[in-house]
Short mmCIF file of C-alpha atoms in Angstrom, two decimals:
data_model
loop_
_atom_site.label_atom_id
_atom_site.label_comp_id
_atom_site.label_asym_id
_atom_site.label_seq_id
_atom_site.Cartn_x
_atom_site.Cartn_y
_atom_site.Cartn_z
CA UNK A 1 99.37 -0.89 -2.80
CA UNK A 2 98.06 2.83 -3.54
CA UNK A 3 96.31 1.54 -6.57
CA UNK A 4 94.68 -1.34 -4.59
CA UNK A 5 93.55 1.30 -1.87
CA UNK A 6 92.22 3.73 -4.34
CA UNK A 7 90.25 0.84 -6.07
CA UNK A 8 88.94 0.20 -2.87
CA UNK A 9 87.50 3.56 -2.07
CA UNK A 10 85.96 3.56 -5.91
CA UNK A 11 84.16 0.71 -5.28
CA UNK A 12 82.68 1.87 -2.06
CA UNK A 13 81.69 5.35 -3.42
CA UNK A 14 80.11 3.46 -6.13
CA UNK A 15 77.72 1.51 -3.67
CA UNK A 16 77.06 4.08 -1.39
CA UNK A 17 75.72 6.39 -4.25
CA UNK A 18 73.95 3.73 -5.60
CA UNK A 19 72.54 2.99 -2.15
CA UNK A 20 71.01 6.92 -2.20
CA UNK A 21 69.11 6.14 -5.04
CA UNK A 22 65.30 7.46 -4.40
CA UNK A 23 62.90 3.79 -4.36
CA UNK A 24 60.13 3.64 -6.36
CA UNK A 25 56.91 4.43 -4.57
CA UNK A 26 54.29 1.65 -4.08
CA UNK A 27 50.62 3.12 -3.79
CA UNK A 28 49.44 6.54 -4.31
CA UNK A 29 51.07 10.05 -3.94
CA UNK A 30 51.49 11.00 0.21
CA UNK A 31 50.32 14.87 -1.04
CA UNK A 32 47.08 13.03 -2.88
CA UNK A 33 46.34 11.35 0.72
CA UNK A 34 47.52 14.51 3.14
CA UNK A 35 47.43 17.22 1.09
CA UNK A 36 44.40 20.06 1.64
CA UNK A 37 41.52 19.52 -0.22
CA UNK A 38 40.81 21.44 -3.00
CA UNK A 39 37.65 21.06 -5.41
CA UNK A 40 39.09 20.69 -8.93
CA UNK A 41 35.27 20.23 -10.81
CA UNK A 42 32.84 21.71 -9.38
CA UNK A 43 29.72 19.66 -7.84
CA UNK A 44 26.64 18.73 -10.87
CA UNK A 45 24.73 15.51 -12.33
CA UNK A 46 24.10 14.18 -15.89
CA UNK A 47 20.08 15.47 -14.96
CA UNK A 48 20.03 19.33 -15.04
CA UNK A 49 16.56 19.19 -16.17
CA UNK A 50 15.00 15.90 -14.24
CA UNK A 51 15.04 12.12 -13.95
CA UNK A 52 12.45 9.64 -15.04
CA UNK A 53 12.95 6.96 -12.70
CA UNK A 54 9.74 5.30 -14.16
CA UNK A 55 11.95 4.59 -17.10
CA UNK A 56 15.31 2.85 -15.44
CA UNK A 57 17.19 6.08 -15.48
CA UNK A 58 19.62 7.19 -13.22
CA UNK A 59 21.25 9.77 -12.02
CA UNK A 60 24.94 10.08 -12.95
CA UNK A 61 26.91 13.11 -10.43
CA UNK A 62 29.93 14.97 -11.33
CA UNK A 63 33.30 16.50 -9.09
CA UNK A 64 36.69 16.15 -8.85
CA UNK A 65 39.12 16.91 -6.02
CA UNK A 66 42.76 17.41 -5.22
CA UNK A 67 42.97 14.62 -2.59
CA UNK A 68 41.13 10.98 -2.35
CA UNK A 69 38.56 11.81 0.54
CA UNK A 70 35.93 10.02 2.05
CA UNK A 71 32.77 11.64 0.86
CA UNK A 72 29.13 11.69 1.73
CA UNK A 73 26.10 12.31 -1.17
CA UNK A 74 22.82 13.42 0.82
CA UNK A 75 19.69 13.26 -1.04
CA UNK A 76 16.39 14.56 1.02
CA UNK A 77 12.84 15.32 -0.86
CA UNK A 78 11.53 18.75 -0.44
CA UNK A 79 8.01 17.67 -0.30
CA UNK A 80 8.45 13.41 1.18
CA UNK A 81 10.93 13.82 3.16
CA UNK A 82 12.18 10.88 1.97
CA UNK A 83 16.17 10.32 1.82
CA UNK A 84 19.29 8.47 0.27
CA UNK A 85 22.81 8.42 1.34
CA UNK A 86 26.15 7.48 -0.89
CA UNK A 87 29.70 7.14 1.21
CA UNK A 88 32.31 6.81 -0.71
CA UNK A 89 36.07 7.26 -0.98
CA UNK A 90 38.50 8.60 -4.28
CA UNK A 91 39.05 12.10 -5.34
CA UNK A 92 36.16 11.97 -7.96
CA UNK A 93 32.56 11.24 -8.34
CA UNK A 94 32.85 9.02 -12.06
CA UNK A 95 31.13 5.76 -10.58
CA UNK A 96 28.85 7.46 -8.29
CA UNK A 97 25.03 6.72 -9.94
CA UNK A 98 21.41 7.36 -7.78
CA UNK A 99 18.76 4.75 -8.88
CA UNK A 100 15.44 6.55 -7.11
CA UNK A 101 16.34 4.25 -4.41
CA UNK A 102 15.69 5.57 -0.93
CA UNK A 103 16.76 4.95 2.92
CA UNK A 104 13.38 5.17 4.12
CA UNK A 105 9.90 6.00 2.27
CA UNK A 106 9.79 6.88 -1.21
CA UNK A 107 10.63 9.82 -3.16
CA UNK A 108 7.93 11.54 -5.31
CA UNK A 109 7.25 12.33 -8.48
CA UNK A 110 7.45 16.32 -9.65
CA UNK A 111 9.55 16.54 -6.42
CA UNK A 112 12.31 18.35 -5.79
CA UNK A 113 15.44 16.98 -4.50
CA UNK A 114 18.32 18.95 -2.51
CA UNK A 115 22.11 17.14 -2.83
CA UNK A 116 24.59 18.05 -0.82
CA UNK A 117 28.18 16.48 -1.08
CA UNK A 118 29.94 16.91 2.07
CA UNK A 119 33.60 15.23 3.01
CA UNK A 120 34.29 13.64 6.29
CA UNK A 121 36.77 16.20 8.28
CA UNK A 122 36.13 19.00 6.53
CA UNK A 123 33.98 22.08 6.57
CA UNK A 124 33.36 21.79 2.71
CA UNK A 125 30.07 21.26 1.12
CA UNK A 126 28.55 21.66 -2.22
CA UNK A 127 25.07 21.46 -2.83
CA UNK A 128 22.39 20.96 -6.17
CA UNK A 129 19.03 19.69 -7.07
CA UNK A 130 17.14 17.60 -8.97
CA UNK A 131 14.01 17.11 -10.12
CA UNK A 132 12.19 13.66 -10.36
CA UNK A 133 9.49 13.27 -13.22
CA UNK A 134 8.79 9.80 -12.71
CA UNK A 135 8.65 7.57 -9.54
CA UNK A 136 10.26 4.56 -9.54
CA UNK A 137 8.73 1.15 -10.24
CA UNK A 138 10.42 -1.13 -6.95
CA UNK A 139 8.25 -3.78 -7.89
CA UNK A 140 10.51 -5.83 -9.56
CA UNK A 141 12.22 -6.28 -6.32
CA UNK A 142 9.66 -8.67 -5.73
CA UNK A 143 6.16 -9.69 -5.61
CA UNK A 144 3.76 -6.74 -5.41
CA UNK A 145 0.70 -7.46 -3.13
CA UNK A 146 -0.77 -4.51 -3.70
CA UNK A 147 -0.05 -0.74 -3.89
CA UNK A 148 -4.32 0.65 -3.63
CA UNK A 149 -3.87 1.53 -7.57
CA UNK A 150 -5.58 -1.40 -8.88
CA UNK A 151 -8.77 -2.63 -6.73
CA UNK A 152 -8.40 -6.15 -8.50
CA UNK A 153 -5.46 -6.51 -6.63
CA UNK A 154 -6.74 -6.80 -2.75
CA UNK A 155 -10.32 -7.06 -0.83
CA UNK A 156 -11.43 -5.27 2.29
CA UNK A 157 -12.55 -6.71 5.33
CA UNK A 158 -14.88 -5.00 7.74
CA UNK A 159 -15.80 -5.99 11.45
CA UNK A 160 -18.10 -4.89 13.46
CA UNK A 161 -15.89 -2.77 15.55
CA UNK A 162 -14.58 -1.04 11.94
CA UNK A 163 -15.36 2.81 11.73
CA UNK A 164 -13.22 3.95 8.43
CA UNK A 165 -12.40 1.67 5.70
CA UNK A 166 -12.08 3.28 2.72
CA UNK A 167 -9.11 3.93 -0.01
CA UNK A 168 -8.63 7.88 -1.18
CA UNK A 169 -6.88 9.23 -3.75
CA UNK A 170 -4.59 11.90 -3.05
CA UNK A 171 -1.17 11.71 -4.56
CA UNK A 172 0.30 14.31 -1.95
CA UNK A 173 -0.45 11.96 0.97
CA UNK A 174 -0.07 8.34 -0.68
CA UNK A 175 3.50 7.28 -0.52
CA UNK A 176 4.07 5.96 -4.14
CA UNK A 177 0.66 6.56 -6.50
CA UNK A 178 -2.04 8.11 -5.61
CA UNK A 179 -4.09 5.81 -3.40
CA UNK A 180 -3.61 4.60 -0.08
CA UNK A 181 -6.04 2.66 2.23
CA UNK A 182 -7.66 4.36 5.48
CA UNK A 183 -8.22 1.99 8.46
CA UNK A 184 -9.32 2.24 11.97
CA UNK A 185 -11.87 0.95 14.69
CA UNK A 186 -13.40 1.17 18.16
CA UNK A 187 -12.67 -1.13 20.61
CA UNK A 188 -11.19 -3.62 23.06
CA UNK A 189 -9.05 -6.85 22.49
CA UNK A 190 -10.75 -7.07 19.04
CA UNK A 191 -9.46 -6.73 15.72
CA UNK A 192 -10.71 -3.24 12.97
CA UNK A 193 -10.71 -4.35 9.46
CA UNK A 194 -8.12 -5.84 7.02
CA UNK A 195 -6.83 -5.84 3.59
CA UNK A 196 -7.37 -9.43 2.22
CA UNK A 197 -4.54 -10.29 -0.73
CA UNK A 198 -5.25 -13.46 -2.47
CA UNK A 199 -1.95 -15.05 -4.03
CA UNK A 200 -2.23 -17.38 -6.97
CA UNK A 201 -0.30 -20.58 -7.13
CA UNK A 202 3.46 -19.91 -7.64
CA UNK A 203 3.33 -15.81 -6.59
CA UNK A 204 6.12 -16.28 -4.21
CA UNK A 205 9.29 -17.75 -6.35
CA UNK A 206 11.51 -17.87 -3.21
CA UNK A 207 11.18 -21.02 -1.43
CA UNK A 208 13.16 -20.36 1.59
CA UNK A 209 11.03 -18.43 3.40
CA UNK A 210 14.46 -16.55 5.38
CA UNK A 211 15.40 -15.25 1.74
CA UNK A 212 11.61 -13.61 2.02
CA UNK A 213 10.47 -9.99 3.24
CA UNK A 214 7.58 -8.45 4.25
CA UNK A 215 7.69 -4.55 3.65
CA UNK A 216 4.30 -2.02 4.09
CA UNK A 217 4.17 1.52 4.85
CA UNK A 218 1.84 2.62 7.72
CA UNK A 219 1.12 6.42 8.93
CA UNK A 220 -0.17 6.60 12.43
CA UNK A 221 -1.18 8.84 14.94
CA UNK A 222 -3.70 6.49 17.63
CA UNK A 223 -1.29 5.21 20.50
CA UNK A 224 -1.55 1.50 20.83
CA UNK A 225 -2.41 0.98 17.06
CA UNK A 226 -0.52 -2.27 15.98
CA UNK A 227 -1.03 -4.48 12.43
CA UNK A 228 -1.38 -8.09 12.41
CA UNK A 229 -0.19 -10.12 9.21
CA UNK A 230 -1.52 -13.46 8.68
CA UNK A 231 -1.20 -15.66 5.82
CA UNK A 232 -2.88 -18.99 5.21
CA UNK A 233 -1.85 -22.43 3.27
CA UNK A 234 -3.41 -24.34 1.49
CA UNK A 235 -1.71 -27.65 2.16
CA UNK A 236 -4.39 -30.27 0.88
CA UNK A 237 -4.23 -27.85 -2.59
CA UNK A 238 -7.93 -27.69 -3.09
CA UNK A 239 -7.80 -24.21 -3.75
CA UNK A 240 -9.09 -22.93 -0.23
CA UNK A 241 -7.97 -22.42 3.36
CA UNK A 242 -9.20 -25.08 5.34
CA UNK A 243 -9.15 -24.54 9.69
CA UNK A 244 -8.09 -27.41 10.54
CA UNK A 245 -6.48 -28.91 7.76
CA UNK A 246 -4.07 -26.16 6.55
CA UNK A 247 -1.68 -24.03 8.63
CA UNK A 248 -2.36 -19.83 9.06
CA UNK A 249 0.87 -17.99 10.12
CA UNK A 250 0.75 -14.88 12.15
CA UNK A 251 2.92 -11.83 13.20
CA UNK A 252 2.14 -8.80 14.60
CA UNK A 253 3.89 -5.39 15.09
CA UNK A 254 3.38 -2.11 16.75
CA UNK A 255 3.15 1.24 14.99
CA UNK A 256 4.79 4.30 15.72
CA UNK A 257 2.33 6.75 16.31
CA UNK A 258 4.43 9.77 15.29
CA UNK A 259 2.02 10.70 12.36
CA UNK A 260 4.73 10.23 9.57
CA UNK A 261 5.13 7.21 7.12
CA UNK A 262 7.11 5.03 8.73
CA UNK A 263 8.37 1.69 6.83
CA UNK A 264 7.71 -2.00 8.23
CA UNK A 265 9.93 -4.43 7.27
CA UNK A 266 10.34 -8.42 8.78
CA UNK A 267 11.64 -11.69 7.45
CA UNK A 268 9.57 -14.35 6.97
CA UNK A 269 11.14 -16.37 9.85
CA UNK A 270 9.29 -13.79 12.38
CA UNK A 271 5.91 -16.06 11.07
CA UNK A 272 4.72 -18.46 13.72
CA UNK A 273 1.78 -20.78 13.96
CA UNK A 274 -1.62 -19.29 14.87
CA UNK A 275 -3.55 -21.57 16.78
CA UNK A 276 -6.23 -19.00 17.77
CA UNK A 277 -9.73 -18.93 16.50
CA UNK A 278 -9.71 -22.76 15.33
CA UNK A 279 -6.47 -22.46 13.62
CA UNK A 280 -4.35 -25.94 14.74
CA UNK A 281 -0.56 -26.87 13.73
CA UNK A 282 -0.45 -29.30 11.40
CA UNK A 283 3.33 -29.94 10.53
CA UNK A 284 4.98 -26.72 11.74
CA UNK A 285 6.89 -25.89 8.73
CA UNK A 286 5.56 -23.09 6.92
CA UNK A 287 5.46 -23.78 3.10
CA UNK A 288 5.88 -20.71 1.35
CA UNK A 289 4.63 -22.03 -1.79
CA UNK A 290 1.27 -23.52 -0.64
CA UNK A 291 0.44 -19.91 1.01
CA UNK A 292 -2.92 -18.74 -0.99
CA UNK A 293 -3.67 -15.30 1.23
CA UNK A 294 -2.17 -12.76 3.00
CA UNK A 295 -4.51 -10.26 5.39
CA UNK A 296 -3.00 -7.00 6.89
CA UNK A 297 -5.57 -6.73 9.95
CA UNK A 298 -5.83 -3.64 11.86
CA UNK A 299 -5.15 -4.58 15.34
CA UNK A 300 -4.12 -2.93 18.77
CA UNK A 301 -1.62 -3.59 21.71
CA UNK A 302 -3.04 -4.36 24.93
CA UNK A 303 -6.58 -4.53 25.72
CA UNK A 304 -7.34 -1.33 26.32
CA UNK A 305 -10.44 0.18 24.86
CA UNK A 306 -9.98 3.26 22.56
CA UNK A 307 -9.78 3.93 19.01
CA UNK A 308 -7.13 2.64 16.99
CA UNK A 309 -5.70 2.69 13.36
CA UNK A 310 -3.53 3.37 10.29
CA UNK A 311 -2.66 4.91 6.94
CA UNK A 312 -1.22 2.13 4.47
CA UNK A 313 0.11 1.60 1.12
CA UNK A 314 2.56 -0.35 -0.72
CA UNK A 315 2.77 -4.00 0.70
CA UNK A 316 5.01 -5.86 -1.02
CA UNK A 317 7.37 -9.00 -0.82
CA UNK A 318 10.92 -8.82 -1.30
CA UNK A 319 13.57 -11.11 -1.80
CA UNK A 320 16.86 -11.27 -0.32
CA UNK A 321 16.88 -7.86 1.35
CA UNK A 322 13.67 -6.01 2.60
CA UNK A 323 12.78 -2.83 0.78
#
């Protein structure tokens, strides 16, 4: 009877030790998630000297820390202004890559760039710089109507309430190049001037026109200034826009009058039938590939008479996603 009892209390020693065992721990380390952050590898990029963006190159960036964080990359241009912003969480930086891409307008070339890595929670931030040598080339994004480089591209359009029409050359004011297009008028319930974009057949290879973007970038500093875009069809395909025959689309937008580049972007679905002018609705539906033109038209809110215009450059269609 002893030996049964002993046998007894061997059995349930056995279980309970085995029962104190330490479990295997599913997921990652409680010190790597809690623990105090510490910067292992110091803050850098693959680019000491510059980036060509003009060339597909990116920017590769370099740290390591003691604890995965949630981590914020902010990229600002000295001389644009322009920015880009990476969130992110781990406790390193190895598939963290910059593309020229920006939040807002563009970044420039021979600019320099301040990066700052910051972490959410914590007072710790390390900074660097880069320098961009070449901008880069977003018009593969899309269909390029026209960026002022290349006068082939685009026509001008006076009216006779136009006072400046002209495109200058000055790569420190242009946001991508060196050319942008200066437009404004005098006036009351009356349009300035536009840039005139003729599109060959088959420009636009997105059919569904809510998979299409407008994007421009207009500089401002006349309150009430606004841009009209209007594009025409030609639905009989004889090569022309016909009033009365083919459909013209229309959509207009005000400016902010802030005196900074400032990027317009709408889908295609904002379009709706102009019926102004002579302009009648034929079926409704607009067709994106029978659309032959595109005019930017310098326009105003209101009635109001006063003077009224814009800085543009870079109009371009993108699909998808606007720019």
């Amino acid at each position: 009877m002893v030996k049964y009892f002993n046998y007894i209390i061997l059995i349930f020693l056995f279980h309970l030790i085995i029962s104190c065992e330490k479990d295997d721990y599913i997921g990652p380390p409680i010190e790597g998630q809690f623990g105090e952050l510490e910067i292992l590898e110091s803050f850098s990029s693959d680019k000491p000297v510059g980036v060509d963006f003009s060339l597909n190159d990116t920017v590769r960036f370099f740290a390591e820390f003691s604890i995965n964080a949630n981590f914020n990359i902010d990229i600002v241009g000295r001389n644009s202004g322009a920015n880009f912003s990476i969130s992110d969480v781990g406790n390193n930086l190895s598939n963290v890559f910059w593309a020229g891409n920006s939040d807002n307008i563009f970044f420039k070339q021979y600019e320099w760039c301040d990066v700052v890595l910051s972490f959410d929670n914590s007072d710790t931030t390390l900074s660097d710089s880069i320098l961009i040598l070449g901008e880069r080339d977003f018009s593969n994004l899309g269909y390029l109507l026209t960026s002022y480089e290349d006068p082939s591209e685009y026509g001008l359009v006076n009216s006779q309430n136009t006072t400046q029409l002209q495109v200058l050359s000055n790569p420190s004011v242009a946001i991508h190049g060196n050319n942008f297009l200066d437009i404004s008028g005098e006036g009351s319930n009356t349009y300035f001037g536009a840039t005139r974009v003729s599109l060959p057949s088959g420009s636009i290879n997105e059919t569904d026109k809510s998979n299409i973007y407008f994007n421009g970038f207009f500089k401002s500093d006349l309150n009430g200034s606004a841009v009209v875009i209007k594009m025409f069809e030609d639905e009989n395909s004889d090569g022309s826009y016909d009033q009365g025959i083919d459909e013209a689309w229309t959509y207009k937008f005000s400016l902010n009058s802030n005196g900074s580049w400032n990027k317009e972007s709408f889908n295609f679905d904002n379009f709706t039938v102009d019926q102004t002018a002579g302009n009648v609705i034929i079926d409704g539906n607009l067709n994106v590939e029978n659309v032959i033109r595109l005019d930017v038209v310098c326009s105003q809110n209101g009635n109001s008479f006063g003077n009224f215009g814009y800085f543009v450059d870079y109009l371009i269609l993108t699909y998808n996603s606007s720019l």
